[in-house]
């Protein structure tokens, strides 16, 4: 028996080494990367194209990202045209026919789906509805389930491991979500203003409402009349907070908040958008803390 094992060992070793190789995964955003890390553990090696400090609508299609995708097995994206300005270029440049592309928006209840025809010429960068759905932790659970399913399809032998990680992720997020909801419960119904249309999922989850935007159309820098309009609205409705992503330049939001008589709540809109926000749960920990502070 011993002799047989020794004889067979050289044949088994390469196969085992191969099986231990983590799945190379690329994600368009840092939020997806954080969830892939939680589910894939050491069985996935994940890299995000956009950093959490970047506006994911605008990312430069660098050759280094194409090389990254050339070596990847799977690429996960948010979809709904969030990455339409750069992801197709990267996929094309990657020249990787084996690359599996997964759009995580499938199965997500999308807000603000346009009913009539939409022209990007009007400047609307949300032509298929609002793509910022990761800012509701319940959608994060849907994303995690889909990610587990897709990882399992690529590495069936690790299926049980992914399922266990998914359960841990869901349990942890569920417990924390309850705490976040309790913390902000006193502010249910509060009205806020926002810079870009990216907090729709968040406010809907928390029972807040947005009275107006600094950007009239998503992606179009506000004209002076629009700035005057939002300031007036904020004054009339006596809103307490103006929500802005940490990736947005602070000059305009600061001036609007000041004139409108509101506190400026600078929130991380993605994992990595702020120091110490390293996981998907950290993201809401920070957002909820800052909202509670701004709405008090
Ligand atoms: Zn957007």
CSV table of C-alpha atoms and ligand atoms in Angstrom, one decimal:
chain,number,residue,atom,x,y,z
A,1,UNK,CA,0.0,0.0,0.0
A,2,UNK,CA,2.8,2.4,1.0
A,3,UNK,CA,4.7,1.6,-2.2
A,4,UNK,CA,1.6,2.3,-4.2
A,5,UNK,CA,1.1,5.7,-2.6
A,6,UNK,CA,4.7,6.6,-3.3
A,7,UNK,CA,4.3,5.5,-6.8
A,8,UNK,CA,1.1,7.5,-7.3
A,9,UNK,CA,2.2,10.6,-5.4
A,10,UNK,CA,4.0,12.3,-8.3
A,11,UNK,CA,0.8,12.0,-10.4
A,12,UNK,CA,-1.4,13.4,-7.6
A,13,UNK,CA,0.7,16.4,-6.6
A,14,UNK,CA,0.2,18.5,-9.8
A,15,UNK,CA,-3.5,17.8,-9.7
A,16,UNK,CA,-3.7,18.9,-6.1
A,17,UNK,CA,-1.6,22.0,-6.7
A,18,UNK,CA,-3.9,22.9,-9.5
A,19,UNK,CA,-7.0,22.5,-7.4
A,20,UNK,CA,-5.5,24.8,-4.7
A,21,UNK,CA,-5.1,27.6,-7.2
A,22,UNK,CA,-7.6,30.4,-6.2
A,23,UNK,CA,-10.0,31.6,-8.9
A,24,UNK,CA,-8.8,34.9,-10.4
A,25,UNK,CA,-11.7,37.3,-10.2
A,26,UNK,CA,-12.0,40.9,-11.3
A,27,UNK,CA,-14.8,43.2,-10.2
A,28,UNK,CA,-15.7,46.6,-11.5
A,29,UNK,CA,-16.2,48.1,-8.0
A,30,UNK,CA,-14.7,47.8,-4.6
A,31,UNK,CA,-18.1,46.9,-3.1
A,32,UNK,CA,-18.4,43.8,-5.3
A,33,UNK,CA,-14.8,42.9,-4.5
A,34,UNK,CA,-15.5,43.1,-0.7
A,35,UNK,CA,-18.4,40.7,-1.1
A,36,UNK,CA,-16.4,38.3,-3.3
A,37,UNK,CA,-13.7,38.3,-0.6
A,38,UNK,CA,-16.3,37.5,2.0
A,39,UNK,CA,-17.8,34.6,0.0
A,40,UNK,CA,-14.7,33.3,-1.9
A,41,UNK,CA,-12.2,33.5,1.0
A,42,UNK,CA,-8.9,32.1,0.0
A,43,UNK,CA,-10.5,30.3,-2.9
A,44,UNK,CA,-10.8,33.5,-4.9
A,45,UNK,CA,-8.2,36.1,-5.7
A,46,UNK,CA,-10.1,39.3,-6.3
A,47,UNK,CA,-9.1,42.7,-7.7
A,48,UNK,CA,-11.3,45.7,-8.2
A,49,UNK,CA,-10.9,48.0,-11.2
A,50,UNK,CA,-12.5,51.1,-9.6
A,51,UNK,CA,-11.2,52.2,-6.2
A,52,UNK,CA,-13.7,53.2,-3.5
A,53,UNK,CA,-12.5,56.8,-3.7
A,54,UNK,CA,-13.4,56.9,-7.4
A,55,UNK,CA,-16.7,57.7,-9.1
A,56,UNK,CA,-17.6,54.4,-10.7
A,57,UNK,CA,-19.3,56.2,-13.6
A,58,UNK,CA,-16.0,57.5,-14.8
A,59,UNK,CA,-13.0,55.1,-14.8
A,60,UNK,CA,-10.1,55.3,-17.3
A,61,UNK,CA,-9.8,52.1,-19.4
A,62,UNK,CA,-6.1,51.5,-18.7
A,63,UNK,CA,-4.1,48.7,-20.5
A,64,UNK,CA,-3.1,47.4,-17.0
A,65,UNK,CA,-6.8,46.6,-16.3
A,66,UNK,CA,-7.0,44.8,-19.7
A,67,UNK,CA,-4.0,42.7,-18.7
A,68,UNK,CA,-5.7,42.0,-15.4
A,69,UNK,CA,-8.9,40.8,-17.2
A,70,UNK,CA,-6.8,38.8,-19.6
A,71,UNK,CA,-5.7,36.6,-16.7
A,72,UNK,CA,-9.1,36.5,-14.9
A,73,UNK,CA,-11.6,33.7,-15.0
A,74,UNK,CA,-14.6,35.9,-14.1
A,75,UNK,CA,-15.6,39.6,-14.1
A,76,UNK,CA,-18.5,40.8,-11.9
A,77,UNK,CA,-20.2,44.1,-12.7
A,78,UNK,CA,-23.0,46.3,-11.3
A,79,UNK,CA,-24.6,46.7,-14.7
A,80,UNK,CA,-27.4,49.1,-15.6
A,81,UNK,CA,-24.8,51.0,-17.6
A,82,UNK,CA,-22.9,52.1,-14.5
A,83,UNK,CA,-19.7,50.9,-16.2
A,84,UNK,CA,-20.8,51.4,-19.9
A,85,UNK,CA,-18.2,54.0,-20.5
A,86,UNK,CA,-15.3,51.7,-19.7
A,87,UNK,CA,-16.1,48.0,-19.1
A,88,UNK,CA,-16.8,47.1,-22.8
A,89,UNK,CA,-13.4,48.6,-23.7
A,90,UNK,CA,-11.7,46.6,-21.1
A,91,UNK,CA,-13.4,43.3,-22.1
A,92,UNK,CA,-12.5,43.9,-25.7
A,93,UNK,CA,-8.9,44.8,-24.8
A,94,UNK,CA,-8.6,41.7,-22.5
A,95,UNK,CA,-8.8,39.3,-25.5
A,96,UNK,CA,-9.9,36.5,-23.1
A,97,UNK,CA,-12.6,34.3,-24.7
A,98,UNK,CA,-12.8,32.3,-21.5
A,99,UNK,CA,-13.8,35.3,-19.3
A,100,UNK,CA,-17.2,34.8,-17.7
A,101,UNK,CA,-19.1,38.1,-17.4
A,102,UNK,CA,-21.6,38.4,-14.6
A,103,UNK,CA,-24.0,41.4,-14.4
A,104,UNK,CA,-25.2,41.5,-10.8
A,105,UNK,CA,-28.2,43.7,-11.5
A,106,UNK,CA,-30.3,40.8,-12.7
A,107,UNK,CA,-32.9,40.0,-10.1
A,108,UNK,CA,-32.4,43.3,-8.2
A,109,UNK,CA,-35.6,45.5,-7.8
A,110,UNK,CA,-34.3,48.5,-9.8
A,111,UNK,CA,-35.5,52.0,-8.9
A,112,UNK,CA,-36.2,54.8,-11.4
A,113,UNK,CA,-36.5,52.6,-14.4
A,114,UNK,CA,-37.3,55.0,-17.2
A,115,UNK,CA,-40.8,54.5,-18.8
A,116,UNK,CA,-40.2,56.6,-21.9
A,117,UNK,CA,-37.3,56.8,-24.3
A,118,UNK,CA,-34.1,58.0,-22.8
A,119,UNK,CA,-31.3,59.7,-24.7
A,120,UNK,CA,-27.8,59.8,-23.2
A,121,UNK,CA,-27.4,63.0,-25.2
A,122,UNK,CA,-29.5,64.6,-22.5
A,123,UNK,CA,-26.7,63.7,-20.1
A,124,UNK,CA,-28.6,61.1,-18.2
A,125,UNK,CA,-26.0,58.6,-17.0
A,126,UNK,CA,-28.8,56.4,-15.5
A,127,UNK,CA,-30.5,55.4,-18.7
A,128,UNK,CA,-31.6,51.9,-17.4
A,129,UNK,CA,-32.7,53.0,-14.0
A,130,UNK,CA,-30.7,53.8,-10.9
A,131,UNK,CA,-27.5,51.7,-10.8
A,132,UNK,CA,-26.5,52.5,-7.2
A,133,UNK,CA,-28.4,49.5,-5.7
A,134,UNK,CA,-25.5,48.3,-3.5
A,135,UNK,CA,-26.3,51.1,-1.1
A,136,UNK,CA,-29.1,49.0,0.4
A,137,UNK,CA,-27.8,46.1,2.5
A,138,UNK,CA,-30.7,43.9,1.4
A,139,UNK,CA,-29.4,44.2,-2.2
A,140,UNK,CA,-26.0,43.3,-0.9
A,141,UNK,CA,-27.4,39.9,0.2
A,142,UNK,CA,-28.8,39.3,-3.3
A,143,UNK,CA,-25.4,40.2,-4.7
A,144,UNK,CA,-23.7,37.8,-2.3
A,145,UNK,CA,-26.1,34.9,-3.2
A,146,UNK,CA,-25.5,35.4,-6.9
A,147,UNK,CA,-21.7,35.6,-6.3
A,148,UNK,CA,-21.8,32.3,-4.3
A,149,UNK,CA,-23.8,30.6,-7.1
A,150,UNK,CA,-21.4,31.8,-9.8
A,151,UNK,CA,-18.2,30.9,-7.8
A,152,UNK,CA,-19.7,27.5,-7.2
A,153,UNK,CA,-20.3,27.0,-10.9
A,154,UNK,CA,-16.6,27.6,-11.6
A,155,UNK,CA,-15.3,25.6,-8.6
A,156,UNK,CA,-18.0,23.0,-7.7
A,157,UNK,CA,-15.6,21.3,-5.3
A,158,UNK,CA,-15.6,24.4,-3.1
A,159,UNK,CA,-19.4,24.8,-3.1
A,160,UNK,CA,-19.9,23.9,0.5
A,161,UNK,CA,-17.2,26.4,1.5
A,162,UNK,CA,-18.9,29.2,-0.4
A,163,UNK,CA,-22.3,28.3,1.0
A,164,UNK,CA,-20.9,28.4,4.6
A,165,UNK,CA,-19.3,31.8,3.9
A,166,UNK,CA,-22.6,33.1,2.4
A,167,UNK,CA,-24.4,32.0,5.5
A,168,UNK,CA,-21.9,33.8,7.8
A,169,UNK,CA,-22.2,36.9,5.6
A,170,UNK,CA,-26.0,36.9,5.7
A,171,UNK,CA,-26.2,36.3,9.4
A,172,UNK,CA,-23.7,39.0,10.2
A,173,UNK,CA,-25.3,41.6,7.9
A,174,UNK,CA,-28.8,40.7,9.1
A,175,UNK,CA,-27.8,41.3,12.7
A,176,UNK,CA,-26.1,44.6,12.0
A,177,UNK,CA,-28.9,45.8,9.7
A,178,UNK,CA,-31.3,45.5,12.6
A,179,UNK,CA,-29.0,47.7,14.7
A,180,UNK,CA,-28.6,50.3,11.9
A,181,UNK,CA,-32.3,50.5,11.4
A,182,UNK,CA,-32.9,50.9,15.2
A,183,UNK,CA,-30.3,53.7,15.3
A,184,UNK,CA,-31.9,55.7,12.5
A,185,UNK,CA,-35.5,54.9,13.5
A,186,UNK,CA,-36.0,58.3,15.3
A,187,UNK,CA,-35.3,60.0,11.9
A,188,UNK,CA,-37.9,58.1,9.8
A,189,UNK,CA,-39.7,60.5,7.5
A,190,UNK,CA,-36.9,63.1,7.7
A,191,UNK,CA,-36.2,65.0,4.5
A,192,UNK,CA,-32.7,65.4,3.1
A,193,UNK,CA,-31.1,66.8,-0.1
A,194,UNK,CA,-28.4,65.1,-2.1
A,195,UNK,CA,-25.8,65.8,-4.7
A,196,UNK,CA,-25.9,62.9,-7.1
A,197,UNK,CA,-28.9,60.5,-7.5
A,198,UNK,CA,-27.0,57.7,-5.7
A,199,UNK,CA,-28.8,57.6,-2.3
A,200,UNK,CA,-32.2,56.4,-3.5
A,201,UNK,CA,-31.8,52.8,-2.3
A,202,UNK,CA,-30.3,54.0,1.0
A,203,UNK,CA,-33.1,56.5,1.8
A,204,UNK,CA,-35.8,54.0,0.8
A,205,UNK,CA,-34.4,51.4,3.1
A,206,UNK,CA,-34.1,53.8,6.0
A,207,UNK,CA,-37.4,55.6,5.5
A,208,UNK,CA,-35.9,59.0,4.7
A,209,UNK,CA,-36.9,61.1,1.7
A,210,UNK,CA,-34.9,63.3,-0.7
A,211,UNK,CA,-36.5,66.6,-1.6
A,212,UNK,CA,-34.1,67.5,-4.4
A,213,UNK,CA,-30.7,67.2,-6.0
A,214,UNK,CA,-27.8,69.5,-6.6
A,215,UNK,CA,-27.3,67.7,-9.9
A,216,UNK,CA,-30.6,68.2,-11.8
A,217,UNK,CA,-29.7,65.4,-14.2
A,218,UNK,CA,-27.3,62.6,-13.1
A,219,UNK,CA,-23.8,63.4,-14.4
A,220,UNK,CA,-24.5,67.0,-15.5
A,221,UNK,CA,-22.7,69.7,-13.5
A,222,UNK,CA,-25.3,71.9,-11.9
A,223,UNK,CA,-26.1,75.3,-13.6
A,224,UNK,CA,-26.5,78.4,-11.4
A,225,UNK,CA,-30.3,78.3,-11.6
A,226,UNK,CA,-30.3,74.7,-10.4
A,227,UNK,CA,-28.0,75.7,-7.5
A,228,UNK,CA,-30.4,78.5,-6.6
A,229,UNK,CA,-33.3,76.2,-6.9
A,230,UNK,CA,-32.0,73.5,-4.6
A,231,UNK,CA,-30.9,76.1,-2.0
A,232,UNK,CA,-34.4,77.5,-2.0
A,233,UNK,CA,-36.0,74.1,-1.6
A,234,UNK,CA,-33.7,73.2,1.3
A,235,UNK,CA,-34.5,76.5,3.1
A,236,UNK,CA,-38.3,76.1,2.5
A,237,UNK,CA,-38.3,72.4,3.7
A,238,UNK,CA,-35.8,73.1,6.4
A,239,UNK,CA,-33.8,70.0,5.5
A,240,UNK,CA,-31.1,69.1,8.0
A,241,UNK,CA,-28.6,67.3,5.8
A,242,UNK,CA,-27.1,67.4,2.3
A,243,UNK,CA,-25.8,63.9,1.3
A,244,UNK,CA,-22.7,63.8,-0.9
A,245,UNK,CA,-20.3,61.0,-1.8
A,246,UNK,CA,-16.7,61.3,-0.5
A,247,UNK,CA,-15.6,61.0,-4.2
A,248,UNK,CA,-17.4,64.2,-5.2
A,249,UNK,CA,-15.4,67.5,-5.1
A,250,UNK,CA,-16.4,69.3,-1.8
A,251,UNK,CA,-16.6,72.9,-3.1
A,252,UNK,CA,-20.1,73.0,-4.5
A,253,UNK,CA,-21.7,70.7,-1.9
A,254,UNK,CA,-20.2,72.8,0.9
A,255,UNK,CA,-21.5,76.1,-0.5
A,256,UNK,CA,-25.0,74.6,-1.1
A,257,UNK,CA,-25.2,73.1,2.4
A,258,UNK,CA,-24.2,76.4,3.9
A,259,UNK,CA,-26.6,78.5,1.9
A,260,UNK,CA,-29.4,76.0,2.4
A,261,UNK,CA,-28.9,75.9,6.1
A,262,UNK,CA,-28.1,72.1,6.3
A,263,UNK,CA,-25.2,70.0,7.6
A,264,UNK,CA,-23.0,68.4,4.9
A,265,UNK,CA,-23.0,64.7,5.3
A,266,UNK,CA,-20.0,63.4,3.3
A,267,UNK,CA,-20.6,59.6,3.0
A,268,UNK,CA,-18.5,56.8,1.6
A,269,UNK,CA,-20.5,55.6,-1.4
A,270,UNK,CA,-18.3,52.5,-1.7
A,271,UNK,CA,-16.0,50.3,0.3
A,272,UNK,CA,-12.7,52.0,0.5
A,273,UNK,CA,-14.3,55.4,0.1
A,274,UNK,CA,-13.1,56.4,3.5
A,275,UNK,CA,-10.3,55.2,5.8
A,276,UNK,CA,-11.4,52.1,7.8
A,277,UNK,CA,-14.2,51.2,5.5
A,278,UNK,CA,-12.8,47.9,4.4
A,279,UNK,CA,-15.8,45.6,4.2
A,280,UNK,CA,-19.4,45.8,3.0
A,281,UNK,CA,-20.6,46.0,6.6
A,282,UNK,CA,-18.1,48.8,7.4
A,283,UNK,CA,-19.7,50.8,4.6
A,284,UNK,CA,-23.1,51.0,6.4
A,285,UNK,CA,-21.5,51.4,9.8
A,286,UNK,CA,-19.9,54.6,8.6
A,287,UNK,CA,-22.9,55.8,6.6
A,288,UNK,CA,-25.4,55.2,9.5
A,289,UNK,CA,-23.1,56.9,12.0
A,290,UNK,CA,-22.7,60.0,9.8
A,291,UNK,CA,-26.4,60.2,9.1
A,292,UNK,CA,-27.3,60.0,12.7
A,293,UNK,CA,-24.9,62.8,13.4
A,294,UNK,CA,-26.2,65.0,10.6
A,295,UNK,CA,-29.9,64.5,11.4
A,296,UNK,CA,-29.7,64.9,15.1
B,1,LIG,ZN1,-25.0,57.5,-10.7
